[in-house]
Amino acid sequence: MDWWIQDTMSDFEVHNQLLNDCAVVGDAELCRVLLMNDARFPWLILVPRINGLRDFHEVSNEHRPALFEEIESASLVVKKLIDADKINVAALGNQVPQLHVHVIGRLKSDAAWPGPVWGVGVPAPYQDIERDQRINSVVETMGLSSESRAS
Amino acid sequence: MDWWIQDTMSDFEVHNQLLNDCAVVGDAELCRVLLMNDARFPWLILVPRINGLRDFHEVSNEHRPALFEEIESASLVVKKLIDADKINVAALGNQVPQLHVHVIGRLKSDAAWPGPVWGVGVPAPYQDIERDQRINSVVETMGLSSESRAS
């Protein structure tokens, strides 16, 4: 990790709304990885640890390869968790102004198929054990640092 | 453009469902650019001209910089067209298996805000003049080749 990322990240904080909806999984090189608290879908959220980003295209050339790699890594994890039929990747951010990228594993039998997942039905919060198993699985497969988890 | 892209692209076709819903705007280096026929939102779709791609992470390292640049270019266009408050970028593909990336300019006053646009209300097809103006504006700003438009 170069000094500039470290420096910028020192006062990085995830938006409160995301922290309310998700568990912190850990840090990849660029992004903090969150798990949406909805057991209906394996749903990760990647938040680049750089303040001031809103739209996807605002990620600088320097950080684009890492973002793409982390989207790939998250995609392979959610695919593996449920043998997903499709991966949805999206940066919407109409409700939370901090740039965050949804990576969601979808099944043809899931609660929202074939539509998008946002706003569909009622989230099904994880049981603690189930959530921790999923978090451990993501940390291990993505090779995340988990120091941020207590923050 | 390298020979490999040209070669792979020679038998490239956009999925029929996308052609039914959109007008072809033109070609950037990597993607064919489409305009969704829904005047409620400035809504572009980027289809990498490589056969066999389904999920976002399947784009190879070689083509990722171009895809990111074209998402940026499309984002700046839809932003400029309506002085958008937010850009939504998404690769969902639950209904059309060919990889395509939505780039949508959003206003806090639009028909779907703050939700996503998919499946909301009834599309408002463009008038011919309005569509052609928008296409010309996108071709010019993104610097697209328009040879594919008649296809």
XYZ file of C-alpha atoms in Angstrom:
302
model
C 0.000 0.000 0.000
C 1.474 3.370 -0.916
C 1.881 6.229 1.559
C -0.861 8.259 -0.078
C -3.553 5.654 0.524
C -2.404 5.218 4.117
C -2.421 8.953 4.697
C -5.843 9.481 3.169
C -7.240 6.498 5.038
C -6.128 7.646 8.458
C -9.342 9.568 9.101
C -11.571 7.381 6.972
C -14.990 6.494 8.354
C -17.815 4.449 6.889
C -21.129 6.346 6.652
C -23.436 5.676 9.613
C -26.279 4.399 7.455
C -24.033 1.665 6.058
C -22.839 0.747 9.549
C -26.472 0.484 10.668
C -27.347 -1.879 7.821
C -24.168 -3.977 7.719
C -21.478 -5.774 9.696
C -17.859 -4.785 9.077
C -15.995 -7.742 7.587
C -12.484 -6.318 7.165
C -10.175 -4.355 4.891
C -8.844 -5.215 1.471
C -6.062 -3.061 0.013
C -8.430 -0.298 -1.087
C -11.878 -1.006 0.337
C -13.500 -1.706 3.644
C -15.737 -4.734 3.104
C -19.183 -4.878 4.716
C -21.764 -7.664 4.912
C -25.378 -6.519 4.487
C -27.450 -7.842 7.380
C -29.904 -9.671 5.160
C -29.579 -13.438 5.096
C -31.753 -13.688 1.977
C -28.786 -12.778 -0.233
C -24.980 -13.035 0.117
C -24.467 -9.282 -0.193
C -21.129 -7.520 0.234
C -20.514 -3.796 0.063
C -17.105 -2.378 -0.856
C -16.316 1.115 0.434
C -13.084 2.606 -0.955
C -11.208 3.972 2.064
C -10.792 7.415 0.527
C -12.804 10.344 1.743
C -14.884 12.488 -0.568
C -15.805 9.953 -3.278
C -19.434 9.828 -4.410
C -19.668 8.478 -7.942
C -17.971 5.387 -9.356
C -16.052 7.324 -12.017
C -14.464 9.551 -9.371
C -12.119 6.696 -8.401
C -8.705 7.796 -9.700
C -6.739 5.866 -12.312
C -4.330 4.905 -9.579
C -7.009 3.099 -7.558
C -9.099 1.606 -10.362
C -7.144 -1.658 -10.708
C -7.522 -2.361 -6.970
C -11.232 -1.575 -7.022
C -11.759 -3.888 -9.987
C -9.723 -6.653 -8.300
C -11.711 -6.308 -5.103
C -15.003 -6.416 -7.006
C -13.713 -9.620 -8.630
C -12.671 -11.098 -5.320
C -16.010 -10.213 -3.689
C -17.883 -11.579 -6.709
C -16.098 -14.913 -6.483
C -16.870 -15.125 -2.755
C -20.609 -14.474 -3.077
C -20.714 -16.832 -6.045
C -19.073 -19.580 -4.039
C -21.198 -19.060 -0.917
C -24.443 -20.069 -2.618
C -23.325 -21.359 -6.031
C -24.886 -18.152 -7.392
C -26.489 -18.009 -10.817
C -25.557 -14.337 -11.324
C -23.609 -11.574 -9.649
C -25.087 -8.068 -9.426
C -22.556 -5.235 -9.139
C -23.814 -1.700 -8.561
C -22.800 1.733 -7.336
C -26.083 3.581 -6.766
C -25.709 5.810 -3.723
C -28.974 7.698 -3.961
C -29.519 7.336 -0.232
C -25.954 7.214 1.127
C -23.639 9.814 -0.435
C -20.401 7.874 0.266
C -19.262 5.776 -2.708
C -20.013 2.107 -2.061
C -20.233 -0.812 -4.460
C -22.791 -3.557 -3.929
C -21.727 -7.093 -4.886
C -24.654 -9.481 -4.546
C -24.937 -13.170 -5.322
C -28.251 -14.007 -6.933
C -30.189 -17.233 -7.382
C -33.030 -17.783 -9.812
C -35.001 -18.939 -6.777
C -34.275 -15.918 -4.545
C -36.806 -13.472 -3.111
C -36.251 -10.753 -5.711
C -35.350 -12.634 -8.911
C -35.306 -11.508 -11.690
C -35.563 -7.959 -10.335
C -32.927 -6.055 -8.383
C -32.804 -6.631 -4.611
C -33.179 -3.056 -3.365
C -36.437 -2.312 -1.615
C -37.817 -5.822 -2.131
C -39.622 -7.371 0.837
C -38.240 -7.236 4.358
C -34.578 -7.917 5.226
C -34.023 -11.158 7.160
C -31.327 -10.338 9.779
C -28.670 -13.001 10.295
C -28.501 -15.140 13.405
C -25.192 -14.370 15.164
C -23.639 -17.738 14.384
C -24.672 -17.624 10.752
C -23.329 -14.066 10.376
C -20.007 -14.929 11.996
C -19.593 -17.982 9.796
C -20.232 -15.901 6.717
C -17.850 -13.149 7.877
C -15.103 -15.689 8.582
C -15.613 -17.231 5.202
C -15.306 -13.841 3.460
C -12.253 -12.790 5.508
C -10.502 -16.029 4.658
C -11.387 -16.176 0.981
C -10.699 -12.493 0.282
C -7.609 -12.444 2.511
C -8.843 -9.414 4.465
C -7.261 -7.652 7.376
C -9.832 -7.755 10.180
C -8.429 -4.948 12.360
C -11.243 -2.632 11.301
C -13.898 -5.036 12.538
C -14.036 -3.637 16.064
C -14.237 -0.039 14.842
C -7.246 -1.037 -30.860
C -5.274 -4.269 -30.710
C -5.824 -7.132 -33.134
C -7.359 -9.308 -30.455
C -10.224 -6.934 -29.748
C -10.843 -6.515 -33.476
C -10.816 -10.234 -34.036
C -13.145 -11.004 -31.141
C -15.438 -8.183 -32.128
C -15.866 -9.285 -35.703
C -18.836 -11.505 -34.866
C -20.052 -9.439 -31.937
C -23.793 -8.867 -31.619
C -25.824 -7.045 -29.025
C -28.513 -9.181 -27.366
C -31.942 -8.781 -28.955
C -33.609 -7.706 -25.737
C -31.219 -4.770 -25.435
C -31.806 -3.847 -29.078
C -35.563 -3.895 -28.439
C -35.265 -1.549 -25.468
C -32.571 0.808 -26.757
C -31.209 2.779 -29.693
C -27.634 2.125 -30.785
C -25.547 5.252 -30.232
C -22.121 4.133 -31.444
C -18.878 2.416 -30.490
C -16.235 3.450 -28.009
C -12.918 1.575 -28.001
C -14.304 -1.347 -25.999
C -18.069 -0.965 -25.722
C -21.058 -0.467 -27.935
C -23.058 2.363 -26.403
C -26.860 2.190 -26.303
C -29.483 4.732 -25.258
C -32.408 3.313 -23.266
C -35.666 4.397 -24.914
C -37.005 6.051 -21.784
C -36.998 9.839 -21.792
C -37.555 9.966 -18.028
C -33.847 9.333 -17.405
C -30.639 9.907 -19.424
C -29.733 6.230 -19.451
C -26.815 4.748 -21.368
C -25.861 1.091 -21.552
C -22.307 -0.020 -22.291
C -21.881 -3.450 -23.860
C -18.248 -4.636 -24.090
C -17.813 -5.901 -27.656
C -16.475 -9.261 -26.545
C -18.565 -12.374 -26.780
C -19.200 -14.647 -23.832
C -19.006 -12.142 -20.950
C -21.732 -12.307 -18.313
C -20.487 -10.899 -15.022
C -18.593 -7.646 -14.458
C -15.534 -9.371 -12.984
C -15.121 -11.498 -16.108
C -13.702 -8.489 -17.963
C -9.993 -9.257 -18.347
C -7.235 -7.120 -16.852
C -6.404 -6.013 -20.360
C -9.831 -4.481 -20.924
C -10.569 -3.122 -17.453
C -8.951 0.303 -17.957
C -11.014 0.902 -21.111
C -14.233 -0.188 -19.420
C -13.572 2.125 -16.487
C -12.755 5.022 -18.851
C -15.921 4.438 -20.837
C -18.009 4.310 -17.652
C -16.413 7.644 -16.714
C -17.082 9.132 -20.110
C -20.718 7.939 -20.091
C -21.147 9.203 -16.522
C -19.933 12.671 -17.463
C -22.314 12.734 -20.433
C -25.435 11.781 -18.496
C -24.414 14.179 -15.745
C -24.078 17.015 -18.205
C -27.322 16.254 -20.070
C -29.526 17.028 -17.066
C -27.105 18.471 -14.489
C -27.620 15.161 -12.638
C -27.498 14.959 -8.858
C -26.137 11.390 -8.900
C -24.932 8.761 -11.334
C -26.041 5.156 -10.947
C -23.676 2.524 -12.393
C -24.747 -1.109 -12.412
C -24.119 -4.466 -14.026
C -27.127 -6.593 -13.101
C -27.981 -8.852 -16.034
C -30.609 -10.991 -14.384
C -32.794 -10.755 -17.467
C -30.247 -10.370 -20.280
C -27.266 -12.719 -19.973
C -24.870 -10.537 -22.019
C -22.690 -8.279 -19.824
C -23.958 -4.703 -19.997
C -23.336 -1.769 -17.698
C -26.083 0.733 -16.963
C -25.011 4.367 -16.528
C -27.960 6.486 -15.459
C -28.175 10.156 -14.570
C -30.469 10.751 -11.624
C -32.276 13.798 -10.288
C -33.756 14.151 -6.833
C -36.961 15.080 -8.631
C -37.058 12.086 -11.010
C -39.754 9.406 -11.223
C -37.864 6.793 -9.201
C -35.785 8.813 -6.703
C -34.410 7.740 -4.261
C -34.957 4.166 -5.401
C -33.312 2.440 -8.387
C -34.945 2.966 -11.798
C -35.526 -0.658 -12.822
C -39.150 -1.712 -12.933
C -40.437 1.674 -11.785
C -43.512 2.984 -13.613
C -43.854 2.908 -17.371
C -41.046 3.891 -19.766
C -41.700 7.132 -21.681
C -40.405 6.493 -25.227
C -38.501 9.361 -26.842
C -39.930 11.456 -29.651
C -37.707 10.912 -32.721
C -36.248 14.421 -32.663
C -35.530 14.288 -28.954
C -33.868 10.872 -29.283
C -31.718 11.978 -32.216
C -30.605 15.101 -30.376
C -29.625 13.040 -27.386
C -27.793 10.476 -29.546
C -25.877 13.221 -31.351
C -24.945 14.781 -28.079
C -23.606 11.464 -26.718
C -21.717 10.630 -29.942
C -20.056 14.020 -29.917
C -19.186 14.172 -26.226
C -17.968 10.566 -25.977
C -16.221 10.734 -29.365
C -17.949 7.586 -30.607
C -17.702 5.896 -33.944
C -21.235 5.733 -35.302
C -20.743 2.998 -37.934
C -22.577 0.492 -35.769
C -25.695 2.624 -35.623
C -27.300 1.134 -38.706
C -26.684 -2.446 -37.574
